[in-house]
Coordinates of C-alpha atoms and ligand atoms in Angstrom, one line a residue:
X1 CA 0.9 23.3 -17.5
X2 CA -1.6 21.0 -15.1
X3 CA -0.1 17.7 -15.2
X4 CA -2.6 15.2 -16.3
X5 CA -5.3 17.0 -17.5
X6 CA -6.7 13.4 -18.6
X7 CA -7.8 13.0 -14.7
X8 CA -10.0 16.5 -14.0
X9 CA -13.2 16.3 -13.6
X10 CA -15.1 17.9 -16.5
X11 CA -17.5 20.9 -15.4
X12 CA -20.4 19.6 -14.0
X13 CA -24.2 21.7 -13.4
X14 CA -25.9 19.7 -10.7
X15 CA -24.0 18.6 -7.3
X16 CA -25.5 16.5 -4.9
X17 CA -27.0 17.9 -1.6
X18 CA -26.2 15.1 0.7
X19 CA -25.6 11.5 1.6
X20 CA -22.8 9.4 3.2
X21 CA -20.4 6.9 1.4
X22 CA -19.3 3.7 3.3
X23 CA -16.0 1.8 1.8
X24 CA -13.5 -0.3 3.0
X25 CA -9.8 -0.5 1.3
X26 CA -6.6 -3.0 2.4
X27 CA -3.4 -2.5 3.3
X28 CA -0.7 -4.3 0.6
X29 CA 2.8 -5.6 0.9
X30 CA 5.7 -5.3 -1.7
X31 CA 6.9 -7.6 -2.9
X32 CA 9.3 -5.4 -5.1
X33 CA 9.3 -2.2 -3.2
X34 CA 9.1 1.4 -3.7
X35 CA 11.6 3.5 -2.1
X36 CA 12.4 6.6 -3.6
X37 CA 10.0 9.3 -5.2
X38 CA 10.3 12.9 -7.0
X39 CA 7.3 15.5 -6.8
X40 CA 4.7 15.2 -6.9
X41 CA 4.5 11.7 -5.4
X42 CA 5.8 10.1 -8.4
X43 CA 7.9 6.8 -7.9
X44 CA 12.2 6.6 -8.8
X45 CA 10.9 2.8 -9.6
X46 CA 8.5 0.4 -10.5
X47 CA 7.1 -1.7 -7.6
X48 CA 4.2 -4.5 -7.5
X49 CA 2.5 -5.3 -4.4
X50 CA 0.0 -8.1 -2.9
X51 CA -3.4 -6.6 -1.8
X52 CA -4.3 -7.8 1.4
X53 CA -7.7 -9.0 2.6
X54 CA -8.0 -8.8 6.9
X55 CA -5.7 -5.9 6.9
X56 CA -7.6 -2.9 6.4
X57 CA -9.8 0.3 6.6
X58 CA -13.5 1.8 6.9
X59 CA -14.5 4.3 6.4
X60 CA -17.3 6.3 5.9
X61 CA -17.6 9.7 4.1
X62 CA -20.6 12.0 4.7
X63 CA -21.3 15.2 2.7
X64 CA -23.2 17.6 2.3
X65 CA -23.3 20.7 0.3
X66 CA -22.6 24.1 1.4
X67 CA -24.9 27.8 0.0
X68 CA -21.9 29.3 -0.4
X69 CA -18.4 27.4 -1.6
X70 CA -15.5 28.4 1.2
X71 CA -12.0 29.5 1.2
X72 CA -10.9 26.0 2.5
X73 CA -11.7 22.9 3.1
X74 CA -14.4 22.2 5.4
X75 CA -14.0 18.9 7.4
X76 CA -13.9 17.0 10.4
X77 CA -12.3 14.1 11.1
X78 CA -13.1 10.9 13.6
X79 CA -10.8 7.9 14.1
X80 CA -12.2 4.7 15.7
X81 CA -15.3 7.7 16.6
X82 CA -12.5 10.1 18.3
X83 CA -11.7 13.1 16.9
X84 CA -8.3 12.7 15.3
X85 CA -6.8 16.3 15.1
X86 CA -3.3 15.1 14.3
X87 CA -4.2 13.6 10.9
X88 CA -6.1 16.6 9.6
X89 CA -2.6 18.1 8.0
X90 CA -2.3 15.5 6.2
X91 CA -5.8 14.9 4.9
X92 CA -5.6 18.9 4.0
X93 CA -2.2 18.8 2.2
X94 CA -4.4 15.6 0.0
X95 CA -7.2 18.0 -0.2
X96 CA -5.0 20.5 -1.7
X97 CA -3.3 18.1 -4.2
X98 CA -6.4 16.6 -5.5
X99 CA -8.3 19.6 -5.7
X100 CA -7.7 20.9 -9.1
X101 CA -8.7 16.6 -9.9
X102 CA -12.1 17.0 -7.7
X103 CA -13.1 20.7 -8.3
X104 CA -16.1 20.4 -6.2
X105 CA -14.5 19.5 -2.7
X106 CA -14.9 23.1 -1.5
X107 CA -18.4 23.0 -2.1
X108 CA -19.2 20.9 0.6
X109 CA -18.8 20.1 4.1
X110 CA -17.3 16.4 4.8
X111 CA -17.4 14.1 8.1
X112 CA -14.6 11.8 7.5
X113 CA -14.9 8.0 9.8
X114 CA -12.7 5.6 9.6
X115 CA -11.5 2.4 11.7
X116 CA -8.9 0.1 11.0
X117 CA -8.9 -3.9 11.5
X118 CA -5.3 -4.1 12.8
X119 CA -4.3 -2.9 16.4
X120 CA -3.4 1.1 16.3
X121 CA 0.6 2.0 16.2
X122 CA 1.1 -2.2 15.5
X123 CA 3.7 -0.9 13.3
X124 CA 1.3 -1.7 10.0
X125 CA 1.4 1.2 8.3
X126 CA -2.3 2.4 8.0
X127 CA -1.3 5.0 5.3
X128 CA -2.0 2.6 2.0
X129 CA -5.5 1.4 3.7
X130 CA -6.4 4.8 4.8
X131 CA -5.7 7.1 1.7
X132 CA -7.0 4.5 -0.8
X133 CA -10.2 4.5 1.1
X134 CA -10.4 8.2 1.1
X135 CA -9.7 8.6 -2.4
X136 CA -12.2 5.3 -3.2
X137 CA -15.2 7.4 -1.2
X138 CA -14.3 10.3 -3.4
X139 CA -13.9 8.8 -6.4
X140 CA -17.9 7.5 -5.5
X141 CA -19.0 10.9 -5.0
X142 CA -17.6 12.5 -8.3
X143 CA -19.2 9.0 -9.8
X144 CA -22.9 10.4 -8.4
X145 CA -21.9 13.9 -10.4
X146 CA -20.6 12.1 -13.7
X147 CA -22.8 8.6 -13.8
X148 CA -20.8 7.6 -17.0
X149 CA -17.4 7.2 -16.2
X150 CA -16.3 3.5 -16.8
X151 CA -15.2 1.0 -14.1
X152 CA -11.9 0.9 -15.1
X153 CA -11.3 5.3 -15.7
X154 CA -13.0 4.8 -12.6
X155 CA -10.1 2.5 -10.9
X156 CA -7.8 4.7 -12.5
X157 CA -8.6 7.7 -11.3
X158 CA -8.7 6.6 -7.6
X159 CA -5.4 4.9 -7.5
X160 CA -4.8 8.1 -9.2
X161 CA -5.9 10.4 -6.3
X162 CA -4.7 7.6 -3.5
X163 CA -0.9 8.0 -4.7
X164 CA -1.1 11.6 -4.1
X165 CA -2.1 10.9 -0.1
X166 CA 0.1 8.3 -0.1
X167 CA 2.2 6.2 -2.7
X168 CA 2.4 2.5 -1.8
X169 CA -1.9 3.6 -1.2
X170 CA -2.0 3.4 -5.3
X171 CA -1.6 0.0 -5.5
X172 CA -4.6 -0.8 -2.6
X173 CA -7.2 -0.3 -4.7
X174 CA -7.1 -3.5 -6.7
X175 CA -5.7 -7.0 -6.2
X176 CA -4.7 -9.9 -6.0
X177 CA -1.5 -7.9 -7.3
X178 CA -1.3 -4.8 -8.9
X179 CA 1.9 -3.0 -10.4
X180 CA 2.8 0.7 -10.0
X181 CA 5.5 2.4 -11.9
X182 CA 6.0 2.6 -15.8
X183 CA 7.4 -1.0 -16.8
X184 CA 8.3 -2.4 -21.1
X185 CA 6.7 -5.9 -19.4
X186 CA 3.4 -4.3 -18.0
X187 CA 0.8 -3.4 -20.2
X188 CA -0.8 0.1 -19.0
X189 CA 1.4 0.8 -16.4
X190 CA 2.1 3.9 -15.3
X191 CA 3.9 6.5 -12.8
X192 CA 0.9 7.8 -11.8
X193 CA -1.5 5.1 -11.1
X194 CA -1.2 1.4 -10.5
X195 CA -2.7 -1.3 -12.3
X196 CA -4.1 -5.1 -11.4
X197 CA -1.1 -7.5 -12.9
X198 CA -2.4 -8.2 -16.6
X199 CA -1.3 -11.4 -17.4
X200 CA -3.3 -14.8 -15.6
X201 CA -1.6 -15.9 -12.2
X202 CA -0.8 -19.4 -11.9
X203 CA -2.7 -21.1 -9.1
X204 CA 0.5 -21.6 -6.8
X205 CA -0.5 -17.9 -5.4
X206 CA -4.2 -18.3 -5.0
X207 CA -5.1 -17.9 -1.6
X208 CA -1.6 -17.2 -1.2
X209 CA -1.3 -16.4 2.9
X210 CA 0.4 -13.2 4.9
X211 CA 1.2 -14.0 8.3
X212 CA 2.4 -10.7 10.3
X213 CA 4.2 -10.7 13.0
X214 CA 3.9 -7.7 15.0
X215 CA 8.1 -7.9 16.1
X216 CA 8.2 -4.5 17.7
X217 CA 5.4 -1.6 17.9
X218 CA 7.0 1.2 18.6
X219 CA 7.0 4.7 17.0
X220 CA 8.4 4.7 13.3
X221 CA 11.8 5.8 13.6
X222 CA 12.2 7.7 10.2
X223 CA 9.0 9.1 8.4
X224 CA 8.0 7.4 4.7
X225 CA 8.9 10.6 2.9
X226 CA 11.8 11.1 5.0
X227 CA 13.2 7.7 4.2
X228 CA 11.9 7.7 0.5
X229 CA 14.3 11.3 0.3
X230 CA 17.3 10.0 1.3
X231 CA 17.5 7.8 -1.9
X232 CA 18.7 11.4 -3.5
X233 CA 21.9 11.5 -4.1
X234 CA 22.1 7.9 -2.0
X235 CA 25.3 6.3 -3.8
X236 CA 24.0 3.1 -4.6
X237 CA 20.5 5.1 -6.0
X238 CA 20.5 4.3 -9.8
X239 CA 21.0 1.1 -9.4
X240 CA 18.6 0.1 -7.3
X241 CA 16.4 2.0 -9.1
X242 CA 17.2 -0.6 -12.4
X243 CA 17.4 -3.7 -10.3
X244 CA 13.5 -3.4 -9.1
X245 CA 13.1 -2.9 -12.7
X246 CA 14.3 -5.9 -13.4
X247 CA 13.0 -7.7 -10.3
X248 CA 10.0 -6.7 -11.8
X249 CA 10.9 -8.8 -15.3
X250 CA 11.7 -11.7 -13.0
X251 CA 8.9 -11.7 -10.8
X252 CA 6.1 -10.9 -14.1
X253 CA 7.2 -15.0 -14.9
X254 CA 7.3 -16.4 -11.4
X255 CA 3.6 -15.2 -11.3
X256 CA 2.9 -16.9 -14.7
X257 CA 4.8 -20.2 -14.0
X258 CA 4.3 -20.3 -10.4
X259 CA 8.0 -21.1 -9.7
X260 CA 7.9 -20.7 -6.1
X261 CA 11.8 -21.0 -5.2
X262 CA 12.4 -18.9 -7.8
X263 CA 9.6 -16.0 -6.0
X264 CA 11.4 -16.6 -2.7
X265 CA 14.6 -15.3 -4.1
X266 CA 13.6 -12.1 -5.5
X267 CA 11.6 -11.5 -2.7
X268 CA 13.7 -12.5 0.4
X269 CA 16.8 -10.6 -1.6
X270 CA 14.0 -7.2 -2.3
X271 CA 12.8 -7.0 1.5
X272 CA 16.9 -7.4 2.4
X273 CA 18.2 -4.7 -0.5
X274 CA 15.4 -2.2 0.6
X275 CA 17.0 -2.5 4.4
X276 CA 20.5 -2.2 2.8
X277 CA 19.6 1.6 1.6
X278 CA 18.9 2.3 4.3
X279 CA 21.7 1.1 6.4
X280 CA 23.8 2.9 3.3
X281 CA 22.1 6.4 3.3
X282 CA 23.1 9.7 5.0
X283 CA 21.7 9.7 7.9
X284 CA 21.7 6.2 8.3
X285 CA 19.7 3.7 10.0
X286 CA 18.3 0.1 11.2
X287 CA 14.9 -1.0 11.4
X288 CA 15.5 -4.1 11.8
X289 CA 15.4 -5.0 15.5
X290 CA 17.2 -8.6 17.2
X291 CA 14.0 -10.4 17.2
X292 CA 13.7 -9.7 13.2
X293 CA 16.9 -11.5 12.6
X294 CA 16.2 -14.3 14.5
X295 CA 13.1 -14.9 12.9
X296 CA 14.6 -14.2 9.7
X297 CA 16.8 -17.2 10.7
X298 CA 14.4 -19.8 11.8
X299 CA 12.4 -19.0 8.6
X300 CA 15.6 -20.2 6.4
X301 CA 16.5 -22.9 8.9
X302 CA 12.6 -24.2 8.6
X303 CA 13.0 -24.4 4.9
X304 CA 16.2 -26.2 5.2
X305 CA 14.6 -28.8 7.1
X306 CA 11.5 -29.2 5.7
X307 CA 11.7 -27.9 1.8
X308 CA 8.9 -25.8 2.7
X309 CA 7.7 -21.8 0.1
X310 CA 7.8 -19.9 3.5
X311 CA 9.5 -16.9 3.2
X312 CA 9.8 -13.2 4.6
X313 CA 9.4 -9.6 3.6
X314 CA 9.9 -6.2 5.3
X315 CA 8.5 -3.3 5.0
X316 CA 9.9 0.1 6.9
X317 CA 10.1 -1.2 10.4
X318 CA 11.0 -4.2 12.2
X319 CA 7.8 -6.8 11.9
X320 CA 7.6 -9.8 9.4
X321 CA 5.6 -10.7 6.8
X322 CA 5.8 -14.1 6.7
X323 CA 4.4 -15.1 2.6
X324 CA 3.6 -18.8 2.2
X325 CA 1.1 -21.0 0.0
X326 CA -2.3 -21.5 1.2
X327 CA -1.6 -25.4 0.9
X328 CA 0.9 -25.4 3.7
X329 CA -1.5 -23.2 5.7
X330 CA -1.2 -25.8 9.1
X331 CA 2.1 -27.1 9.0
X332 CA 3.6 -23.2 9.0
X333 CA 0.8 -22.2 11.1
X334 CA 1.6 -24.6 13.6
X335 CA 6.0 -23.4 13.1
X336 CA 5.0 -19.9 13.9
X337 CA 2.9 -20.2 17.1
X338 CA 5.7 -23.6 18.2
X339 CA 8.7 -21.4 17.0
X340 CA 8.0 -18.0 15.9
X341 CA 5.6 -16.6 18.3
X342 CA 8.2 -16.0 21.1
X343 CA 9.6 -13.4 19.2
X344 CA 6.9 -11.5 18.5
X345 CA 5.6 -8.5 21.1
X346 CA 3.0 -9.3 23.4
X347 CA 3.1 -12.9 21.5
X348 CA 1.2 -10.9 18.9
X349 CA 0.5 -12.0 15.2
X350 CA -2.1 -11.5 12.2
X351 CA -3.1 -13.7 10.0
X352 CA -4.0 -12.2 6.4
X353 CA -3.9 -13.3 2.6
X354 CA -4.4 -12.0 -0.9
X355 CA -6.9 -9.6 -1.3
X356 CA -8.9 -7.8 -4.1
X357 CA -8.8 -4.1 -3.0
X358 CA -11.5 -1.9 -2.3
X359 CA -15.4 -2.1 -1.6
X360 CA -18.1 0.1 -1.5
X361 CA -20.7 -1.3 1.6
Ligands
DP6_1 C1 8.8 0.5 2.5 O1 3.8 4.8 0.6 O2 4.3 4.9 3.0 O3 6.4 0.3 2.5 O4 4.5 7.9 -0.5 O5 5.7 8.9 1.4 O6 3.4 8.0 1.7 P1 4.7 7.9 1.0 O7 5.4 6.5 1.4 P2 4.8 5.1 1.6 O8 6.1 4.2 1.4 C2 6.1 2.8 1.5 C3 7.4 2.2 1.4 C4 7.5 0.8 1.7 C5 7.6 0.0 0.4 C6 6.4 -0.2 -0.4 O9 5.3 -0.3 0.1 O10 6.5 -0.4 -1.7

């Protein structure tokens, strides 16, 4: 049996011949992260994410439909207006999984663009950005073929489509903060899409800022899905897999009562636990490079000093994401490029803040 039947496009008489889509979609940062999945792309836990705003991709989607519907897909790809051969594999294998979801791709011929705002190989992964504006542009094709799909079935189905490219891309789509993974606390969530955090946010984390420090840029050491597959059988697997559940419980109040030293402890100790698995898998590793440590230092030491909400987060690889209230904006502004700024390659940094997903232009 198909799984979700709920998300295939009903049969449809009239296609469009031709037009071009333009959309852009952010990055996001977890706050309670995923790590861990089963086939197809489905999470081992719940996670919940900040969209970003700076951070992020275009791209624009032309098609145009064929006389005759072809064996495979038919479609060329240009990064920052290069060809990009080495993604097409990728964009295929998505092709293949969404197909029985989009049953018209075959029919056309597509020219896939897309640019990013954040320096190439910067070490921000350009997966989440990339694959929900891909499935966004889709998702507004099939929209010009069946006019009456809702806004939200709409949102739905491309966060839907965007964790089959890519899983942490599900939770782009939306913001300020979205949720993906099957939770008793959040309403409508689900394994196979993400949803925007239901209940109101309290106004500590408006504006609420995303300073990246760009620590070390090299080439990603382990692969998502290689990294995501050695949480099977990992011996400390099923209870991680319950404590980001209940991160999850904890962090659903901080949002709600805006208790800020309360937020930096789940977080600080979820961007530390995620490094611990992998420091505990088979192979094992360390992303975290000297200069991460240092900074992760100076962050606590700054707090000591100063009582200040900084704190950090980690995602696979070695840079920062320094999180912080928009109300301190200057003084830790003015601790990163004095203090932190040393430590970062090239003396390289981005500045970025909560977000509210994607856009069609
Ligand atoms: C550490 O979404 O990049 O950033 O599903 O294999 O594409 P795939 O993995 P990906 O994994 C992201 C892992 C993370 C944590 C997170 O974003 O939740």
């Amino acid at each position: 049996m198909m799984d979700y039947p709920e998300f295939v496009l009903p049969s449809v008489s009239e296609l469009p011949d031709a037009g071009m889509i333009n959309c852009t979609s952010p990055s996001n940062i977890a706050l309670v992260k995923y790590w861990g999945k089963r086939p197809v792309q489905l999470p081992e836990n719940v996670s919940i994410s900040f969209t970003l705003d700076t951070c992020k991709t275009t791209t624009s989607l032309s098609y145009k439909k064929k006389d005759k519907v072809s064996e495979d897909f038919d479609f060329e790809l240009l990064f920052e207006g290069k060809p990009k051969l080495d993604f097409k594999p990728k964009i295929q294998n998505f092709f293949k999984r969404i197909e029985v979801y989009l049953p018209f791709l075959k029919q056309y011929s597509f020219s896939i663009e897309t640019s990013n705002t954040f320096p190439h190989s910067s070490g921000i992964a350009s997966s989440a950005s990339g694959m929900s504006a891909l499935a966004f542009c889709l998702m507004q094709l099939e929209k010009k073929i069946n006019p009456t799909i809702s806004e939200e079935e709409f949102l739905k189905k491309a966060s839907f489509l965007a964790r089959l490219g890519s899983g942490s891309a599900c939770r782009s789509l939306e913001g300020p903060i979205t949720v993906w993974g099957e939770h008793d606390g959040i309403k409508g969530s689900s394994d196979a899409f993400a949803v925007k955090f239901p209940n109101n946010i309290h106004k500590n984390f408006d504006r609420y800022q995303d300073t990246i420090l760009l620590i070390d840029k090299g080439e990603k050491q382990v692969s998502s899905t290689v990294g995501h597959d050695l949480m099977h059988g990992h011996p400390f697997a099923a209870r991680r897999f319950e404590q980001a559940s209940e991160n999850i419980t904890k962090l659903k109040e901080i949002l709600i009562s805006g208790n800020l030293d309360a937020f930096i402890e789940v977080v600080e100790s979820e961007a530390l636990t995620l490094h611990a698995m992998m420091m505990t898998s088979l192979p094992y590793f360390i992303l975290m490079k000297p200069n991460t440590l240092s900074v992760i230092n100076k962050v606590w030491e700054y707090r000591k000093k100063t009582g200040s909400k900084l704190c950090f987060t980690l995602d696979a690889g070695a840079n920062v994401h320094l999180l912080f209230p928009n109300s301190e904006k200057d003084q830790v502004l003015e601790f990163i490029t004095n203090e932190l700024v040393a430590y970062c390659q090239n003396g390289q940094y981005i500045c970025d803040k909560i977000g509210l997903g994607a856009k069609l232009l």
